[in-house]
Every structure is written in C-alpha cells, then in structure tokens.
Coordinates of C-alpha atoms in Angstrom, one line a residue:
M11 CA 61.3 -37.5 96.4
V12 CA 61.4 -40.4 93.9
E13 CA 58.4 -39.2 92.0
Q14 CA 59.7 -35.7 91.6
R15 CA 63.0 -37.0 90.4
V16 CA 61.3 -39.1 87.7
A17 CA 59.0 -36.3 86.7
V18 CA 61.6 -33.6 86.3
R19 CA 63.9 -36.0 84.4
A20 CA 61.2 -36.9 82.0
L21 CA 60.0 -33.3 81.5
G22 CA 63.6 -32.1 81.0
H23 CA 64.1 -34.7 78.2
L24 CA 60.9 -33.6 76.5
A25 CA 61.8 -29.9 76.8
T26 CA 65.1 -30.3 74.9
Y27 CA 63.3 -31.1 71.6
A28 CA 61.7 -28.4 69.5
S29 CA 58.7 -30.6 68.6
T30 CA 57.8 -31.4 72.2
F31 CA 58.8 -28.2 74.1
P32 CA 55.5 -26.4 73.3
S33 CA 53.6 -29.2 75.0
V34 CA 55.7 -28.9 78.1
A35 CA 55.5 -25.1 78.1
S36 CA 51.8 -25.1 77.7
H37 CA 51.6 -26.1 81.4
G38 CA 52.6 -22.8 83.0
E39 CA 53.1 -24.3 86.4
I40 CA 56.0 -26.5 85.3
L41 CA 58.4 -23.6 85.2
E42 CA 57.4 -22.3 88.6
L43 CA 57.6 -25.7 90.2
S44 CA 61.0 -26.4 88.6
I45 CA 62.3 -23.1 90.1
Q46 CA 61.0 -24.1 93.5
L47 CA 62.4 -27.6 93.2
A48 CA 65.9 -26.3 92.2
M49 CA 66.0 -24.1 95.3
S50 CA 64.6 -26.7 97.7
S51 CA 65.8 -30.1 96.4
L52 CA 68.5 -30.5 98.9
E53 CA 66.2 -29.7 101.8
I54 CA 63.5 -32.0 100.4
V55 CA 65.8 -35.0 100.3
Y56 CA 67.2 -34.2 103.7
S57 CA 63.9 -33.7 105.5
H58 CA 61.9 -36.5 103.7
F59 CA 64.7 -39.1 103.8
Y60 CA 68.2 -38.3 105.1
Q61 CA 67.3 -36.8 108.4
Y62 CA 65.5 -39.7 110.1
V63 CA 67.0 -43.2 109.5
D64 CA 64.3 -45.0 111.2
R65 CA 61.5 -43.3 109.1
R66 CA 63.0 -44.2 105.7
L67 CA 60.5 -45.9 103.4
S68 CA 61.7 -49.3 102.3
Y69 CA 60.9 -48.8 98.6
H70 CA 63.0 -45.6 98.7
C71 CA 65.9 -47.5 100.2
D72 CA 65.6 -50.3 97.6
L73 CA 65.6 -47.8 94.8
L74 CA 68.6 -45.9 96.1
T75 CA 70.7 -49.0 96.7
R76 CA 69.1 -51.4 94.3
G77 CA 68.6 -53.7 97.3
M78 CA 72.2 -53.7 98.2
G79 CA 74.0 -51.8 101.0
G80 CA 73.0 -50.5 104.4
V81 CA 72.4 -47.1 106.0
E82 CA 75.7 -45.6 104.9
M83 CA 75.1 -46.6 101.2
E84 CA 71.5 -45.2 101.4
S85 CA 72.8 -41.8 102.8
R86 CA 75.5 -41.5 100.2
K87 CA 73.1 -42.3 97.4
A88 CA 70.5 -39.9 98.8
E89 CA 73.1 -37.1 98.6
E90 CA 73.8 -38.0 94.9
W91 CA 70.1 -38.0 94.2
A92 CA 69.6 -34.6 95.8
S93 CA 72.3 -33.2 93.6
Q94 CA 70.8 -34.8 90.5
L95 CA 67.4 -33.5 91.3
Q96 CA 68.7 -30.0 91.5
C97 CA 70.8 -30.3 88.3
W98 CA 67.8 -31.8 86.3
S99 CA 65.6 -29.0 87.6
L100 CA 68.1 -26.5 86.4
Q101 CA 68.4 -28.3 83.0
L102 CA 64.6 -28.1 82.6
I103 CA 64.6 -24.4 83.5
N104 CA 67.5 -23.8 81.0
C105 CA 65.2 -25.1 78.2
F106 CA 62.7 -22.4 79.2
A107 CA 65.4 -19.8 79.4
F108 CA 66.2 -20.0 75.7
K109 CA 62.8 -18.4 75.1
P110 CA 62.7 -14.7 75.9
E111 CA 59.1 -14.8 77.1
F112 CA 60.0 -16.9 80.1
I113 CA 63.0 -14.8 81.2
P114 CA 60.9 -12.5 83.5
T115 CA 59.6 -15.6 85.4
I116 CA 63.1 -17.0 85.8
C117 CA 64.8 -13.8 86.7
K118 CA 63.4 -13.4 90.3
P119 CA 66.1 -12.0 92.6
E120 CA 65.6 -14.6 95.2
F121 CA 66.3 -17.4 92.6
L122 CA 69.0 -15.6 90.6
V123 CA 71.1 -14.9 93.8
K124 CA 71.2 -18.7 94.5
L125 CA 72.3 -19.9 91.1
P126 CA 76.1 -19.4 91.5
G127 CA 76.0 -21.7 94.6
M128 CA 74.2 -24.5 92.7
W129 CA 76.9 -27.0 91.6
G130 CA 76.7 -30.4 89.9
G131 CA 79.1 -32.0 92.3
L132 CA 81.2 -35.1 91.5
V133 CA 78.3 -37.2 90.6
N134 CA 77.1 -34.6 88.0
E135 CA 80.5 -33.3 86.8
N136 CA 79.2 -32.8 83.3
S137 CA 76.4 -30.6 84.4
P138 CA 77.1 -26.8 84.3
A139 CA 74.2 -26.4 86.8
G140 CA 73.6 -22.9 88.1
I141 CA 76.4 -21.1 86.1
G142 CA 75.1 -22.8 82.9
L143 CA 71.7 -21.3 83.5
L144 CA 73.2 -17.9 84.3
R145 CA 75.0 -18.0 81.0
T146 CA 71.8 -18.7 79.0
I147 CA 70.1 -15.9 81.0
C148 CA 72.9 -13.4 80.3
H149 CA 72.7 -14.2 76.6
H150 CA 69.4 -12.4 76.5
K151 CA 69.1 -8.6 76.8
L152 CA 66.1 -9.2 79.0
G153 CA 68.1 -11.3 81.4
R154 CA 71.2 -9.1 81.7
G155 CA 69.4 -6.3 83.6
P156 CA 68.2 -8.5 86.5
V157 CA 71.6 -10.2 86.8
A158 CA 73.5 -6.9 86.8
S159 CA 71.2 -5.6 89.6
C160 CA 72.4 -8.3 91.9
P161 CA 75.8 -7.4 93.2
G162 CA 76.2 -10.8 94.8
I163 CA 76.0 -12.5 91.5
I164 CA 78.5 -10.3 89.9
E165 CA 81.0 -11.0 92.7
A166 CA 80.3 -14.7 92.3
L167 CA 80.8 -14.6 88.5
C168 CA 84.2 -12.8 89.1
N169 CA 85.2 -15.5 91.5
I170 CA 84.3 -18.3 89.1
A171 CA 85.9 -16.5 86.2
S172 CA 89.1 -16.3 88.2
S173 CA 89.0 -20.0 89.2
S174 CA 90.3 -23.1 87.6
D175 CA 86.8 -24.6 87.4
D176 CA 85.6 -26.4 84.2
W177 CA 82.9 -23.9 83.8
Q178 CA 85.3 -20.9 84.1
Y179 CA 84.6 -19.9 80.5
M180 CA 80.9 -19.6 81.2
A181 CA 81.4 -17.0 83.9
I182 CA 83.8 -15.1 81.6
D183 CA 81.1 -15.1 78.9
C184 CA 78.6 -13.7 81.3
L185 CA 80.9 -10.8 82.3
L186 CA 81.8 -10.0 78.8
W187 CA 78.1 -9.9 77.7
L188 CA 77.2 -7.7 80.6
L189 CA 80.0 -5.3 79.7
Q190 CA 79.0 -5.2 76.1
D191 CA 75.5 -4.2 76.9
P192 CA 75.2 -0.4 77.4
N193 CA 72.4 -0.8 79.8
T194 CA 74.4 -3.0 82.2
C195 CA 78.0 -2.0 81.7
H196 CA 78.1 0.8 84.2
K197 CA 76.6 -1.5 86.9
V198 CA 79.2 -4.2 86.6
I199 CA 82.4 -2.6 85.2
D200 CA 84.1 -1.7 88.4
K201 CA 83.7 -5.2 89.8
A202 CA 84.3 -7.1 86.5
V203 CA 87.4 -5.3 85.3
P204 CA 89.9 -6.4 88.1
A205 CA 88.9 -10.1 87.5
L206 CA 89.0 -9.9 83.7
I207 CA 92.4 -8.1 83.6
D208 CA 94.1 -11.0 85.3
L209 CA 92.7 -13.3 82.5
A210 CA 93.7 -11.1 79.6
E211 CA 96.7 -13.3 78.6
I212 CA 94.7 -16.6 78.2
K213 CA 95.3 -17.8 74.7
A214 CA 92.6 -20.4 74.6
L215 CA 90.1 -21.9 77.1
G216 CA 88.2 -25.0 75.9
D217 CA 86.8 -24.3 72.4
Q218 CA 87.4 -20.5 72.7
K219 CA 90.4 -19.3 70.9
K220 CA 92.1 -15.9 71.6
L221 CA 89.9 -15.4 74.6
G222 CA 92.5 -13.0 76.1
D223 CA 92.2 -10.8 73.0
S224 CA 88.4 -10.8 73.2
I225 CA 88.7 -9.6 76.9
V226 CA 91.1 -6.8 75.9
N227 CA 88.8 -5.7 73.0
V228 CA 85.7 -5.6 75.2
L229 CA 87.5 -3.6 77.9
Q230 CA 88.9 -1.2 75.4
D231 CA 85.4 -0.6 73.9
C232 CA 84.0 -0.1 77.4
I233 CA 86.5 2.7 78.3
Q234 CA 86.0 4.4 74.9
S235 CA 82.2 4.3 75.2
Q236 CA 81.9 5.5 78.8
G237 CA 80.9 9.1 79.3
T238 CA 81.5 11.5 82.2
G239 CA 78.1 11.5 83.8
R240 CA 76.6 9.6 86.7
N241 CA 77.4 6.3 85.1
S242 CA 81.0 7.0 84.3
V243 CA 83.9 4.6 85.1
S244 CA 85.9 5.1 88.3
N245 CA 89.4 6.4 88.0
H246 CA 90.9 3.2 89.4
T247 CA 89.1 1.1 86.8
K248 CA 90.4 3.5 84.1
E249 CA 93.9 3.1 85.4
L250 CA 93.7 -0.7 85.4
I251 CA 92.4 -0.8 81.8
G252 CA 95.1 1.7 80.8
E253 CA 97.8 -0.5 82.3
L254 CA 96.4 -3.5 80.4
L255 CA 96.4 -1.6 77.1
N256 CA 100.0 -0.4 77.7
S257 CA 101.1 -4.0 78.3
K258 CA 99.6 -5.0 74.9
Q259 CA 101.3 -2.1 73.3
R260 CA 104.6 -3.2 74.9
M261 CA 104.1 -6.6 73.4
K262 CA 103.8 -5.1 69.9
W263 CA 107.0 -3.0 70.5
E264 CA 108.9 -6.1 71.6
K265 CA 108.1 -8.0 68.4
N266 CA 110.1 -5.4 66.5
M267 CA 113.0 -5.3 69.0
P268 CA 116.3 -7.0 68.1
K269 CA 116.8 -10.3 69.8
E270 CA 120.0 -9.1 71.5
D271 CA 118.0 -6.3 73.2
L272 CA 115.4 -8.9 74.4
H273 CA 118.2 -11.1 75.8
I274 CA 119.6 -8.1 77.7
K275 CA 116.1 -7.3 79.2
Q276 CA 115.7 -11.0 80.2
A277 CA 119.1 -11.1 81.8
A278 CA 118.4 -7.8 83.7
A279 CA 115.0 -9.3 84.9
L280 CA 116.8 -12.4 86.1
V281 CA 119.3 -10.3 88.2
V282 CA 116.5 -8.3 89.8
K283 CA 114.6 -11.5 90.5
L284 CA 117.6 -13.0 92.3
E285 CA 117.9 -9.8 94.3
G286 CA 114.2 -10.3 95.2
N287 CA 114.9 -13.9 96.3
S288 CA 117.7 -12.7 98.5
L289 CA 115.5 -10.0 100.2
F290 CA 112.8 -12.7 100.6
S291 CA 115.2 -15.1 102.3
S292 CA 116.4 -12.4 104.6
G293 CA 112.8 -11.5 105.7
N294 CA 112.4 -8.3 103.8
I295 CA 109.1 -9.3 102.2
S296 CA 108.0 -5.8 101.1
G297 CA 111.4 -5.2 99.5
A298 CA 111.2 -8.6 97.7
A299 CA 107.7 -7.8 96.3
S300 CA 109.1 -4.5 94.9
K301 CA 112.0 -6.4 93.3
Y302 CA 109.6 -8.9 91.7
S303 CA 107.5 -5.9 90.3
E304 CA 110.7 -4.4 88.9
A305 CA 111.6 -7.7 87.3
L306 CA 108.2 -8.0 85.7
S307 CA 108.6 -4.5 84.2
L308 CA 111.9 -5.7 82.6
C309 CA 111.0 -9.2 81.6
P310 CA 110.0 -9.6 77.9
M311 CA 106.2 -10.3 77.6
R312 CA 106.9 -13.4 75.6
S313 CA 109.1 -14.9 78.3
K314 CA 106.0 -16.6 79.9
K315 CA 107.8 -19.2 82.1
E316 CA 109.9 -16.5 83.8
R317 CA 106.8 -14.3 84.2
V318 CA 104.8 -17.2 85.8
V319 CA 107.5 -17.5 88.5
L320 CA 107.6 -13.7 89.1
Y321 CA 103.9 -13.4 89.5
S322 CA 103.7 -16.5 91.7
N323 CA 106.7 -15.2 93.9
R324 CA 105.0 -11.8 94.3
A325 CA 101.7 -13.6 95.2
Q326 CA 103.6 -15.3 98.1
C327 CA 104.9 -11.9 99.2
H328 CA 101.4 -10.6 99.3
L329 CA 100.3 -13.5 101.3
L330 CA 102.9 -12.9 104.0
L331 CA 102.0 -9.1 103.9
Q332 CA 98.4 -10.0 104.6
Q333 CA 97.2 -8.8 101.2
P334 CA 95.0 -11.7 100.0
S335 CA 93.2 -9.9 97.2
A336 CA 96.6 -8.9 95.6
A337 CA 97.8 -12.5 96.1
I338 CA 94.8 -13.9 94.3
S339 CA 95.3 -11.5 91.4
D340 CA 99.0 -12.4 91.0
A341 CA 98.4 -16.1 91.4
T342 CA 95.5 -16.0 88.9
H343 CA 97.8 -14.2 86.4
A344 CA 100.4 -16.8 86.8
L345 CA 98.0 -19.6 86.2
C346 CA 96.8 -17.9 83.0
L347 CA 100.3 -17.7 81.7
H348 CA 101.2 -21.2 82.6
N349 CA 101.2 -24.0 79.9
P350 CA 99.0 -26.0 80.5
L351 CA 96.5 -23.4 81.7
N352 CA 95.7 -23.3 85.4
R353 CA 98.1 -26.1 86.2
H354 CA 100.9 -24.3 88.2
A355 CA 100.9 -26.0 91.5
K356 CA 102.5 -23.4 93.6
S357 CA 100.2 -20.7 92.3
L358 CA 97.1 -22.9 92.9
W359 CA 98.2 -23.4 96.5
R360 CA 99.0 -19.7 97.0
R361 CA 95.6 -18.7 95.7
A362 CA 93.9 -21.2 97.9
Q363 CA 95.7 -19.8 100.9
A364 CA 94.6 -16.3 99.9
Y365 CA 91.0 -17.3 99.6
D366 CA 91.2 -19.0 103.0
M367 CA 92.6 -15.7 104.4
L368 CA 89.6 -13.8 103.0
G369 CA 87.2 -16.4 104.5
S370 CA 85.9 -17.5 101.1

C-alpha cells in the first residue's frame, strides 16, 4: 500500500513534464497497472490495512499517523490515503490520455463506466479525479466513441452537469463535445438535451463566459444537422430544443419592447403567481403548478429574481405530485438563474429531495 502510493505519486510527477514523459511511457505496463490501481485502490487499502486492526503493520501505522494517534486516527488516515492513491493513479492516467495512441488502452468499458464514481473527496478537493479524466478522453475524437457507447456514463455526465459540483463545467464540456461530433451526437442527444436545456441561462461558470450561449448554439447546430434516417432525433427532443430557441427569440423581442409594456407583463405575472400561492395553500397543488407555468410565460425573461421563485415554487409542486424528474429540472433552472450561481437554498433543498425520491 505504502510502496504503491509512493511509486504512483513519483511517476505521476515525472509524467507531467514533456521531457520525462517518454521515459515513463516507454514502460508499457505502467498505464495498465495505473488503471488497475485506480479501480482497486479502495479495496487494496481496506483488505491490506483497514479490515483487520490486529494485523496492521507497525510501520504502516507510524507512517499514517506520524507516530501519533491510535486506531481511530489510523483508520481515518487510511481512508484519506485510499482516496489519494486513486486520485494520483487517475492523474497519472490523465497524462497518458493527452496522447491519442494511449486512448484505446484507457477506453476499456469496464474502466470507463467507473470513472464518474471516482471522486477526490474532502482530502483531495482540488482533484477533478474521474470526471477530469473523462474530460480529457472526450476531447479526443478516438475517446468520444467509447464514452458515447456507455449509456451509464452519459447519464452520470448529465447528473454532474446538472449539479452544483465544482467540476460541473467539466461534465458540460464532455456533453457539448459529444454533441458536436457527428459520430456520437445521435447516441447521446436524447439524454443530453434535457440536462443541457436547464443550464442554457448560465451566464458564466468558472473561467467560461457565456456558457449558456454556447449550449444554445450547439443544440441549434445539432437540430439543423440531424437527418431523418435511423439516427434522427426524437420528436420530444426536437420540441425541447424548439422551446429553448423560442425563449431566446422572446428575449430578443423583449429588448425592443417599451418599458411600460414590460412592467405590465411583470405585474400580470405577479398576480398569477399570487393566485398560484393561494391554490397551493388550499391544497390544489396541480392548479398551483399550472398558475406558476402561466406566470413564467408572462414574466419578462430579464426578471431573473422573479423567475427563480417561480421555477422553485413549481419544483415544490412537482415534488408533492410525485414528479421528481420535473422537480429536478425546475430546481436546476432556478439555480442557474440565481445570482450567485447555484446558491438558492430552497432550490438546492428541493432538488436534493427529488433525487432522494428517485433513489439517487
């Protein structure tokens, strides 16, 4: 365990430099062993150290705790080491993934499907871990095919893209690259579009400016380039993209509307929202959801604070109506509109409840 940790850390450091990477890559077994270690690191630490307290080697214990602390400290540090071992293995694999010739070795289905579940954890909060490696893979044409062929990965990417995770933007990048590739677009579009549409009003995420506009442009290109054959887009997906493009067109129209007209629309939306609140209080949840939908159709696109509340209120209705997927969609939309991004407490709570209802 200790020896593997030291070796993978040292090799990962050497592999990050152009001058020393060829020396690391010349040993073909390093990549294969790193992949195995990334998949089994948690099991290795558990079976070789954590599982049996009375069999722990004293020098392992001393290294973990630096000679201080008892069994509880050893166990906690062992968990941290297991996570580090996995993250450092992924970092080493990521260095190989930048070179197209190593992509086929990395893109084995049994490894790819586990990547979304590999997280850095609190001790490795700066490590993008599995999603970071997936992003590097998806940047290559050779890597996008195997990723698109694993439905479980696409679903996981959609969930991460719709989350408030620090690495949310990496999942969005993966989905956009898959959609922009004519060879993979038809495989992922029906799953990716519902997730991306909820994110289409994000202004900026990290260093990425106008991310929402990029999403809209990619989806528009997808719908224009799709044919009518076996790989054509489903009608439901076409409708979703059509609604998104209509909302963008509505935003352009509103820019040219007199301020008085916008104030009238906003006042009308407020009246309908209050009607929805009244129906909600009286127990007519379905009626309240309809009123919130009507208010959203009236509310000016630039009135983001009001729209955050409307989407979040409708998400609560969906929860009570046992419609978790719709609740997740509305809560995510509210979080993307909120300033600061992803920080609307009620929407975060409602989305968490919806995921719990789904069993996620």
